[in-house]
Amino acid sequence: MESKLPKGYEPQEVEGRWYAAWEQGGLFHADETSARPHYSIVIPPPNVTGVLHMGHALNNTLQDILVRWKRMTGHEVLWMPGTDHAGIATQNVVEKQLSSQGMDRHALGREKFVERVWQWRQESGGQIINQLKRLGASCDWERERFTMDEGLSQAVREVFVRLFEDGLIYRDNRLINWCPRCHTALSDLEVEHEEKKGHLWHLRYPVVGTERFLVVATTRPETMLGDTAVAVNPEDERYRDLIGQRILLPLVNREIPIIADDYVDREFGSGAVKITPAHDFNDFEVGKRHDLPLVNIFDESGVVNENGGPYAGQERYEARANVVADLENQGLLEKVDDYGNAVGECYRCRSVIEPYMSKQWYVKVKPLAEEAIKAVQDGRTRIVPEQWEKTYFEWMFNIQDWCISRQIWWGHRIPAWFCDDCDQITVSREDVTLCGHCGSSRVRQETDVLDTWFSSALWPFSTMGWPERTETLAKFYPTSCLITGFDILFFWVARMLMMGLKFMGETPFRDVYIHALVRDAQGQKMSKSKGNVIDPLHVIDEYGADAFRFTLAAFAAMGRDIKLSTERIAGYKAFANKLWNAARFALMNLEGFDPAAIDLDRSDLSLADRWILAQLAEVELETGRALGAYRFNETANLLYAFTWNSFCDWYIELAKEDLYGTDEAARERAQGVLYTVLERLLRLLHPLMPFITEEIWQSLPGERPVRFLMEASYPAGGGIPVDTVGAVKMEQVMAVVRAIRNIRGEMNVPPGKGISAVLDCKSEATALVLRENEGYLRALARVDNLSAAVGVSRPEKAATQVAGDVEVLLPLAGLVDIEEEERRLEKEIAKVAKDVEMFAKKLSNEKFVANAPPEVLEKDRGKLRAGEEKLGILQGSLEKIRELR
RNA sequence: GGGCGAAUAGCUCAGCUGGGAGAGCAUCGGCCUUACAAGCCGAGGGUCACAGGUUCGAGCCCUGUUUCGCCCACCA
């Protein structure tokens, strides 16, 4: 027999072919005019600068599984794809490119630079899209969006203007997080705090008009150049007499006051704190309370400015070294301690953040957050797993105003115009040439752009055509589900909820499924610097997209990080191969078979047929249930076990007798079941393994109602006759097979060697089943001679096992060691007796009988009965053995 | 400082509303049995971190302890 399929599965050859066919067939496209129920997901837009990493792979695999499943359950599915312009990240990439050519953006000018970025995007911005396609992502590519698109830009302006008009956007001059490398403000979220080893310098400040010194402790000695006070705790006796006196600030020789403030912790350091309102968030607050002047000592690159006197022109760390050295020379350095503290870093370039005074735009988020909190509280949006709701609430309750302006060039320029005549601000959807307040033409547009996350926050509706009232919005908003990692729960999810509720009046998604982070096999976060990054594309090349997807699904248990190991992926590649070979077997045995003739209700189905169909029906129901509950790992495990254990290890082996036999009717019947199980299994597996399943499905004989497996319906147990009694009978036969195999294994009887088996049955019904299905025992346990009956004549010397209500005896005269067999039986009896005793005790406990639910009672009674029966059989065996001594 | 999570077989992890502990890998033994050696058959291996409690019954619920991990936060 020759198969059409090659002997091993070759993913590379198959994947591209089917992806192209699906795409050309328009199978990814969503139709807003469809009458089907909708299912929609918007993709978390990857950065245009991005290359596919494990996080993307997991995220998009899960989305694709859901989306393919929902298409198969009769939904009109929209999976909206696109990319994010990623302001700072993208600007940095292009700046680097420029600097490698000896240029910089300032020399180029804003307009030319932005052109350059667009050009970069044109040339190399789309690679991640192609990488998603390699994964099998079935997005509606015709709708692909970019956050800087015309339409999305319009949405950004609309939102900005409306928030401004509602008084929810304002400007303010305050300390912000400033990146001296990127030259821009950052929101609090964009600052990452990392514990760093540093020092605590103790500086001696001379008190004016005395011989005394006041010692202050600081982690940033260079900021002393900007000190405008020293603070002590008002309750601190040590310093009470100094309050109101003055310090002569060393190096810059400026007099500053000694003030009292509760903020100072008496226990920490010396109990005196230098106050630098322009460069520290706490000090800024203290300064406000005491009306202290602000002395800004840095420029926007973190270089000391003219206020730093002799240190002007020095970079901040250079200045630090010099300040410390000079203080030491003057005897003003008391001591230096090692000290660890968390320093803020720019999440894009890792530079240490500088608290910096500047005027920025803010969104007043409290009113928006209130609505977003309500939406989750009342269940309009459900966060899965639920534990993340707490984290969400925790953050939302303590949310601070959102700094949305960035001093970079790549992004949505803020639609606000300043008037040089009346100093008023005009905010507008359209570009402005005249001041909206005084009519002057001397207007200049704000040069700042918006935080990238501002446009991302609109993604669920901006991509669907808002502010127009489009058919797409009507059909697909709110979306059904958002799949994302917890790392952007605040950055993105919370903000989408706020914006969606504000502008659509409806939550943007019914469910939010939060998945884990993908780590390396040691549990380390993957990062380029650690060199432990596994490239998803290499994985796809080596193991195939299906094996990779299946691995990710199998790992995606709720609430835990994923430690990805290539061994595991290799294991699922073997699974793909197993499926492939099962299909090869089926195809070899389905030559010329016409599935139109399948009749599963015929009465001559074999026990194996009845058993596998019952298994199939169950796995279909379970799979649907698991997918509906976002239990991806359970889905994968169910299908893995059914495919490998039930279908391949048992059913295929059991069916060989009929498939290879000469009985035409039996053969056709077995073919029908084989075809049915395989075809439905392919459908079940398709969302997880789209390529291999499509390839096999297309090779199946006969006609099917749709062109592609991708379009087929997802099986849910319908049309399968379930014969529970038959299935149970089969289990009995299988138990006997296992018992015989077990003995063979223990006794080292080679599988090729035929043996005799005597089955001493405790019931006539079981004996009948075993006799009628002798063929299975012959084929699977290599039994040549079989006698199965109640009270069958027993062989003299035999190895025994109990299978249900059957005592299996293998007369292996030469191999059986009587004493060892006796020991084995005694051990087994002890084990079973212990169980029996446990159940008997449990069931004689009145409280248990009174309180336990009936099904539990019934189950335990059954177990007790079975245990007693088994114990009886084993004791009988033991007696017989002992008689031989 | 606040919040969240984890601890189950040698390893990596499942275990959904409480009803006698599972998988994959690894280990050991036997097999080239005509779909598959990327395979087949079999075996061994666990005080479910620790201490209490609730319950007829706890890996699961409650309290405390220990050890890890993550997130948030303005103590110099």
Short mmCIF file of N, CA, C and O (backbone and C1' of nucleotides) in Angstrom, two decimals, chain A residues 217-218 265 268 273 282 339 560 563 574 577-578 581-582 584-585 631 644 648-649 653 656 660 741-742 748 835 838-839 845 847-848 851 853 859, chain B residues 3-8 12-16 19-20 24 29-31 33 35-43 56 70-76:
data_model
loop_
_atom_site.label_atom_id
_atom_site.label_comp_id
_atom_site.label_asym_id
_atom_site.label_seq_id
_atom_site.Cartn_x
_atom_site.Cartn_y
_atom_site.Cartn_z
N ALA A 217 22.39 63.72 54.49
CA ALA A 217 22.70 62.51 53.72
C ALA A 217 22.00 62.59 52.37
O ALA A 217 20.84 63.02 52.28
N THR A 218 22.71 62.19 51.31
CA THR A 218 22.08 62.24 49.98
C THR A 218 22.62 61.14 49.08
O THR A 218 23.76 60.69 49.26
N ASP A 265 12.35 62.08 58.25
CA ASP A 265 12.38 60.93 59.15
C ASP A 265 13.62 61.07 60.04
O ASP A 265 14.75 61.09 59.56
N PHE A 268 16.36 58.29 59.81
CA PHE A 268 17.17 58.04 58.62
C PHE A 268 18.37 58.97 58.54
O PHE A 268 18.26 60.17 58.76
N VAL A 273 17.79 66.77 56.01
CA VAL A 273 17.68 66.51 54.57
C VAL A 273 17.93 67.78 53.77
O VAL A 273 17.35 68.83 54.07
N ASN A 282 9.92 64.70 46.17
CA ASN A 282 9.59 65.00 47.56
C ASN A 282 9.96 66.44 47.90
O ASN A 282 9.20 67.16 48.54
N TYR A 339 24.96 52.06 49.62
CA TYR A 339 23.53 52.18 49.78
C TYR A 339 22.83 51.74 48.49
O TYR A 339 23.24 52.12 47.39
N ARG A 560 0.15 31.55 35.44
CA ARG A 560 1.54 31.23 35.73
C ARG A 560 2.43 31.53 34.54
O ARG A 560 2.00 31.43 33.41
N LYS A 563 7.72 28.68 31.25
CA LYS A 563 9.14 28.43 31.03
C LYS A 563 9.25 27.56 29.80
O LYS A 563 8.97 26.38 29.83
N ALA A 574 6.89 15.81 17.64
CA ALA A 574 6.65 14.37 17.55
C ALA A 574 5.15 14.09 17.51
O ALA A 574 4.69 13.18 16.82
N ASN A 577 3.94 14.67 14.12
CA ASN A 577 4.35 13.53 13.30
C ASN A 577 3.47 12.31 13.55
O ASN A 577 3.14 11.56 12.63
N LYS A 578 3.08 12.16 14.81
CA LYS A 578 2.21 11.03 15.16
C LYS A 578 0.88 11.15 14.43
O LYS A 578 0.37 10.20 13.85
N ASN A 581 1.29 10.36 10.80
CA ASN A 581 1.40 8.93 10.49
C ASN A 581 0.08 8.20 10.70
O ASN A 581 -0.21 7.24 9.98
N ALA A 582 -0.68 8.65 11.67
CA ALA A 582 -2.01 8.07 11.83
C ALA A 582 -2.83 8.34 10.57
O ALA A 582 -3.56 7.48 10.07
N ARG A 584 -1.59 8.85 7.59
CA ARG A 584 -1.05 8.01 6.52
C ARG A 584 -1.67 6.62 6.60
O ARG A 584 -2.08 6.04 5.60
N PHE A 585 -1.73 6.11 7.79
CA PHE A 585 -2.33 4.79 7.98
C PHE A 585 -3.78 4.80 7.48
O PHE A 585 -4.22 3.91 6.75
N ARG A 631 -9.34 27.79 28.59
CA ARG A 631 -8.42 26.79 29.16
C ARG A 631 -7.65 26.14 28.02
O ARG A 631 -7.94 25.02 27.60
N TRP A 644 -3.28 10.54 20.68
CA TRP A 644 -2.18 9.58 20.84
C TRP A 644 -2.65 8.29 21.52
O TRP A 644 -2.43 7.19 21.01
N CYS A 648 -4.63 6.48 18.38
CA CYS A 648 -3.50 5.74 17.81
C CYS A 648 -3.19 4.46 18.56
O CYS A 648 -3.08 3.39 17.96
N ASP A 649 -3.01 4.56 19.87
CA ASP A 649 -2.56 3.38 20.60
C ASP A 649 -3.63 2.29 20.66
O ASP A 649 -3.31 1.11 20.62
N GLU A 653 -5.02 0.18 16.39
CA GLU A 653 -4.58 -1.20 16.56
C GLU A 653 -5.77 -2.17 16.56
O GLU A 653 -5.71 -3.26 15.98
N LYS A 656 -7.34 -2.77 13.02
CA LYS A 656 -6.55 -3.42 11.97
C LYS A 656 -7.14 -4.76 11.55
O LYS A 656 -7.12 -5.11 10.38
N TYR A 660 -7.70 -5.03 7.69
CA TYR A 660 -6.85 -5.93 6.93
C TYR A 660 -7.58 -7.21 6.53
O TYR A 660 -7.09 -7.98 5.72
N ARG A 741 -0.40 -7.94 28.93
CA ARG A 741 0.84 -7.22 28.58
C ARG A 741 1.70 -7.01 29.82
O ARG A 741 2.93 -7.10 29.78
N ASN A 742 1.03 -6.71 30.90
CA ASN A 742 1.76 -6.47 32.14
C ASN A 742 2.54 -7.70 32.56
O ASN A 742 3.73 -7.64 32.87
N ASN A 748 9.26 -10.82 31.10
CA ASN A 748 10.14 -10.70 29.94
C ASN A 748 9.80 -11.67 28.81
O ASN A 748 10.68 -12.30 28.24
N ASP A 835 -7.29 -0.62 50.76
CA ASP A 835 -8.32 0.20 50.08
C ASP A 835 -9.71 -0.22 50.54
O ASP A 835 -10.54 0.62 50.87
N MET A 838 -10.46 0.93 53.92
CA MET A 838 -10.67 2.37 53.95
C MET A 838 -12.10 2.72 53.51
O MET A 838 -12.80 3.50 54.16
N PHE A 839 -12.52 2.11 52.43
CA PHE A 839 -13.87 2.40 51.93
C PHE A 839 -14.95 1.86 52.86
O PHE A 839 -15.99 2.48 53.06
N ASN A 845 -19.34 5.01 58.31
CA ASN A 845 -19.42 6.26 59.06
C ASN A 845 -20.78 6.91 58.79
O ASN A 845 -21.07 7.37 57.69
N LYS A 847 -22.03 9.70 59.66
CA LYS A 847 -21.99 11.11 59.25
C LYS A 847 -21.67 11.25 57.76
O LYS A 847 -22.21 12.10 57.08
N PHE A 848 -20.76 10.38 57.29
CA PHE A 848 -20.43 10.42 55.87
C PHE A 848 -21.65 10.07 55.04
O PHE A 848 -21.99 10.77 54.09
N ASN A 851 -24.09 12.91 55.05
CA ASN A 851 -23.71 14.20 54.48
C ASN A 851 -23.24 14.19 53.03
O ASN A 851 -23.40 15.17 52.32
N PRO A 853 -22.90 13.71 49.12
CA PRO A 853 -23.90 13.68 48.04
C PRO A 853 -24.07 12.26 47.50
O PRO A 853 -23.13 11.47 47.53
N LYS A 859 -20.50 6.13 44.03
CA LYS A 859 -19.18 5.87 43.49
C LYS A 859 -18.34 5.06 44.49
O LYS A 859 -17.70 4.07 44.14
P G B 3 -1.27 44.96 52.05
"O5'" G B 3 -1.39 44.60 50.50
"C5'" G B 3 -2.49 45.11 49.73
"C4'" G B 3 -2.29 44.80 48.27
"C3'" G B 3 -2.18 43.33 47.91
"O3'" G B 3 -3.44 42.68 47.89
"C1'" G B 3 -0.50 44.52 46.79
P C B 4 -3.51 41.13 48.26
"O5'" C B 4 -2.95 40.44 46.94
"C5'" C B 4 -3.56 40.71 45.68
"C4'" C B 4 -2.72 40.14 44.57
"C3'" C B 4 -2.36 38.67 44.70
"O3'" C B 4 -3.42 37.82 44.35
"C1'" C B 4 -0.43 39.88 44.08
P G B 5 -3.54 36.41 45.11
"O5'" G B 5 -2.36 35.56 44.45
"C5'" G B 5 -2.39 35.25 43.08
"C4'" G B 5 -1.04 34.80 42.61
"C3'" G B 5 -0.52 33.50 43.21
"O3'" G B 5 -1.15 32.37 42.64
"C1'" G B 5 1.23 35.07 43.12
P A B 6 -1.25 31.04 43.50
"O5'" A B 6 0.25 30.50 43.42
"C5'" A B 6 0.78 30.04 42.18
"C4'" A B 6 2.24 29.73 42.34
"C3'" A B 6 2.56 28.60 43.31
"O3'" A B 6 2.41 27.35 42.69
"C1'" A B 6 3.98 30.44 43.74
P A B 7 1.95 26.09 43.65
"O5'" A B 7 3.31 25.72 44.40
"C5'" A B 7 4.44 25.28 43.64
"C4'" A B 7 5.62 25.12 44.58
"C3'" A B 7 5.48 23.93 45.51
"O3'" A B 7 6.68 23.17 45.55
"C1'" A B 7 5.81 25.95 46.75
P U B 8 6.85 21.94 44.58
"O5'" U B 8 5.52 21.12 44.79
"C5'" U B 8 5.43 20.19 45.86
"C4'" U B 8 4.54 19.05 45.47
"C3'" U B 8 4.98 18.29 44.22
"O3'" U B 8 6.00 17.35 44.51
"C1'" U B 8 2.69 18.78 44.04
P U B 12 12.51 22.24 37.96
"O5'" U B 12 11.51 22.21 36.72
"C5'" U B 12 11.90 22.78 35.47
"C4'" U B 12 10.76 22.68 34.49
"C3'" U B 12 9.42 23.19 35.00
"O3'" U B 12 9.33 24.59 34.92
"C1'" U B 12 9.11 21.10 33.92
P C B 13 8.34 25.35 35.91
"O5'" C B 13 7.10 24.36 36.02
"C5'" C B 13 5.80 24.84 36.00
"C4'" C B 13 4.93 23.89 35.21
"C3'" C B 13 3.50 23.75 35.73
"O3'" C B 13 2.70 24.83 35.28
"C1'" C B 13 4.36 21.61 35.23
P A B 14 1.43 25.25 36.13
"O5'" A B 14 0.35 24.36 35.40
"C5'" A B 14 -0.22 23.29 36.07
"C4'" A B 14 -1.11 22.53 35.15
"C3'" A B 14 -2.49 22.29 35.75
"O3'" A B 14 -3.40 23.30 35.39
"C1'" A B 14 -1.50 20.23 35.18
P G B 15 -4.23 24.05 36.53
"O5'" G B 15 -4.94 22.85 37.28
"C5'" G B 15 -5.88 22.03 36.62
"C4'" G B 15 -6.22 20.85 37.48
"C3'" G B 15 -6.64 21.18 38.91
"O3'" G B 15 -7.99 21.59 38.99
"C1'" G B 15 -5.07 19.44 38.95
P C B 16 -8.49 22.36 40.26
"O5'" C B 16 -9.78 23.16 39.77
"C5'" C B 16 -9.77 24.59 39.75
"C4'" C B 16 -10.84 25.09 38.78
"C3'" C B 16 -12.27 24.69 39.13
"O3'" C B 16 -12.95 25.71 39.85
"C1'" C B 16 -11.79 24.13 36.89
P G B 19 -12.87 17.60 44.72
"O5'" G B 19 -13.34 16.31 45.52
"C5'" G B 19 -12.37 15.33 45.79
"C4'" G B 19 -13.02 14.10 46.38
"C3'" G B 19 -13.63 13.16 45.37
"O3'" G B 19 -13.16 11.87 45.66
"C1'" G B 19 -15.16 13.62 47.11
P G B 20 -12.48 11.02 44.61
"O5'" G B 20 -11.46 10.53 45.70
"C5'" G B 20 -10.11 10.47 45.40
"C4'" G B 20 -9.41 10.15 46.65
"C3'" G B 20 -7.97 9.81 46.34
"O3'" G B 20 -7.17 10.75 46.99
"C1'" G B 20 -9.09 8.00 47.45
P G B 24 2.45 10.87 29.51
"O5'" G B 24 3.45 12.02 29.11
"C5'" G B 24 3.23 12.80 27.93
"C4'" G B 24 4.26 13.90 27.86
"C3'" G B 24 5.69 13.42 27.99
"O3'" G B 24 6.21 12.99 26.75
"C1'" G B 24 5.35 15.22 29.46
P G B 29 18.07 -1.30 32.07
"O5'" G B 29 16.84 -2.26 31.79
"C5'" G B 29 16.64 -3.40 32.60
"C4'" G B 29 15.37 -4.10 32.22
"C3'" G B 29 15.20 -4.41 30.74
"O3'" G B 29 15.96 -5.52 30.31
"C1'" G B 29 13.19 -3.53 31.57
P G B 30 16.45 -5.58 28.79
"O5'" G B 30 15.10 -5.92 28.01
"C5'" G B 30 14.40 -7.11 28.31
"C4'" G B 30 13.14 -7.16 27.50
"C3'" G B 30 13.32 -6.91 26.02
"O3'" G B 30 13.85 -8.03 25.35
"C1'" G B 30 11.48 -5.67 26.80
P C B 31 14.48 -7.80 23.90
"O5'" C B 31 13.17 -7.62 23.02
"C5'" C B 31 13.28 -7.15 21.71
"C4'" C B 31 11.90 -6.82 21.20
"C3'" C B 31 11.94 -6.12 19.86
"O3'" C B 31 11.94 -7.08 18.80
"C1'" C B 31 10.66 -4.83 21.36
P U B 33 9.65 -5.71 13.75
"O5'" U B 33 8.57 -6.47 14.60
"C5'" U B 33 7.76 -7.47 13.95
"C4'" U B 33 6.32 -7.09 14.01
"C3'" U B 33 5.98 -5.69 13.45
"O3'" U B 33 5.73 -5.76 12.06
"C1'" U B 33 4.94 -6.06 15.57
P A B 35 1.17 -0.90 9.10
"O5'" A B 35 1.11 0.70 9.09
"C5'" A B 35 1.41 1.43 7.90
"C4'" A B 35 1.78 2.85 8.28
"C3'" A B 35 2.96 2.94 9.26
"O3'" A B 35 4.17 2.97 8.54
"C1'" A B 35 1.14 4.26 10.06
P C B 36 5.51 2.44 9.22
"O5'" C B 36 5.87 3.57 10.27
"C5'" C B 36 6.30 4.86 9.83
"C4'" C B 36 6.28 5.81 11.00
"C3'" C B 36 7.15 5.42 12.19
"O3'" C B 36 8.49 5.81 11.98
"C1'" C B 36 5.02 6.14 12.94
P A B 37 9.68 4.82 12.21
"O5'" A B 37 10.60 5.52 13.31
"C5'" A B 37 10.12 5.97 14.57
"C4'" A B 37 11.25 5.88 15.57
"C3'" A B 37 12.65 5.88 14.97
"O3'" A B 37 13.48 6.75 15.74
"C1'" A B 37 12.38 3.99 16.34
P A B 38 13.70 8.25 15.30
"O5'" A B 38 12.52 9.11 15.98
"C5'" A B 38 12.65 9.56 17.36
"C4'" A B 38 11.38 10.28 17.69
"C3'" A B 38 10.13 9.46 17.30
"O3'" A B 38 9.24 9.12 18.31
"C1'" A B 38 10.26 11.50 16.01
P G B 39 8.56 9.20 19.40
"O5'" G B 39 7.41 8.14 19.16
"C5'" G B 39 6.77 8.05 17.88
"C4'" G B 39 6.60 6.59 17.48
"C3'" G B 39 6.20 5.63 18.57
"O3'" G B 39 4.84 5.74 18.90
"C1'" G B 39 7.90 4.67 17.29
P C B 40 4.34 5.43 20.37
"O5'" C B 40 4.41 3.84 20.37
"C5'" C B 40 3.55 3.09 19.55
"C4'" C B 40 3.77 1.62 19.81
"C3'" C B 40 3.62 1.20 21.26
"O3'" C B 40 2.27 1.02 21.62
"C1'" C B 40 5.60 0.29 20.39
P C B 41 1.80 1.42 23.10
"O5'" C B 41 2.36 0.17 23.91
"C5'" C B 41 1.87 -1.13 23.63
"C4'" C B 41 2.58 -2.14 24.47
"C3'" C B 41 2.67 -1.80 25.95
"O3'" C B 41 1.46 -2.09 26.63
"C1'" C B 41 4.76 -2.54 25.20
P G B 42 1.05 -1.18 27.89
"O5'" G B 42 2.18 -1.53 28.95
"C5'" G B 42 2.04 -2.68 29.76
"C4'" G B 42 3.32 -3.00 30.46
"C3'" G B 42 3.70 -2.16 31.67
"O3'" G B 42 2.91 -2.46 32.80
"C1'" G B 42 5.61 -2.56 30.38
P A B 43 2.64 -1.37 33.93
"O5'" A B 43 4.06 -1.32 34.65
"C5'" A B 43 4.53 -2.45 35.36
"C4'" A B 43 5.89 -2.17 35.92
"C3'" A B 43 5.94 -1.01 36.89
"O3'" A B 43 5.55 -1.41 38.19
"C1'" A B 43 7.72 -0.83 35.35
P C B 56 -19.08 17.65 59.95
"O5'" C B 56 -18.39 16.31 59.40
"C5'" C B 56 -18.31 15.16 60.24
"C4'" C B 56 -17.84 13.98 59.41
"C3'" C B 56 -16.62 14.24 58.55
"O3'" C B 56 -15.44 14.07 59.30
"C1'" C B 56 -18.29 13.20 57.23
P C B 70 11.53 38.88 40.11
"O5'" C B 70 10.11 39.50 39.73
"C5'" C B 70 9.44 39.10 38.55
"C4'" C B 70 7.98 39.47 38.64
"C3'" C B 70 7.68 40.95 38.87
"O3'" C B 70 7.79 41.71 37.69
"C1'" C B 70 6.33 39.65 40.30
P C B 71 8.26 43.23 37.81
"O5'" C B 71 6.90 43.94 38.26
"C5'" C B 71 5.75 43.91 37.42
"C4'" C B 71 4.56 44.44 38.17
"C3'" C B 71 4.71 45.85 38.73
"O3'" C B 71 4.48 46.84 37.75
"C1'" C B 71 3.81 44.45 40.40
P C B 72 5.31 48.20 37.85
"O5'" C B 72 4.57 48.92 39.08
"C5'" C B 72 3.24 49.39 38.94
"C4'" C B 72 2.70 49.79 40.29
"C3'" C B 72 3.42 50.94 41.00
"O3'" C B 72 3.06 52.20 40.48
"C1'" C B 72 3.04 49.22 42.54
P A B 73 4.21 53.30 40.40
"O5'" A B 73 4.42 53.78 41.90
"C5'" A B 73 3.31 53.88 42.80
"C4'" A B 73 3.79 54.21 44.17
"C3'" A B 73 5.09 55.00 44.27
"O3'" A B 73 4.88 56.38 44.03
"C1'" A B 73 5.15 53.23 45.82
P C B 74 6.08 57.17 43.39
"O5'" C B 74 7.24 57.16 44.46
"C5'" C B 74 8.55 57.57 44.09
"C4'" C B 74 9.12 58.47 45.15
"C3'" C B 74 8.93 57.96 46.58
"O3'" C B 74 9.95 57.06 46.92
"C1'" C B 74 8.27 60.22 46.47
P C B 75 9.68 55.73 47.77
"O5'" C B 75 11.02 55.55 48.60
"C5'" C B 75 11.01 55.75 50.00
"C4'" C B 75 11.53 57.10 50.33
"C3'" C B 75 13.01 57.16 50.67
"O3'" C B 75 13.81 57.48 49.55
"C1'" C B 75 11.75 58.01 52.46
P A B 76 15.18 56.64 49.32
"O5'" A B 76 16.38 57.70 49.17
"C5'" A B 76 16.69 58.53 50.23
"C4'" A B 76 16.43 59.96 49.82
"C3'" A B 76 17.68 60.70 49.38
"O3'" A B 76 17.34 61.68 48.39
"C1'" A B 76 16.88 61.58 51.43
#
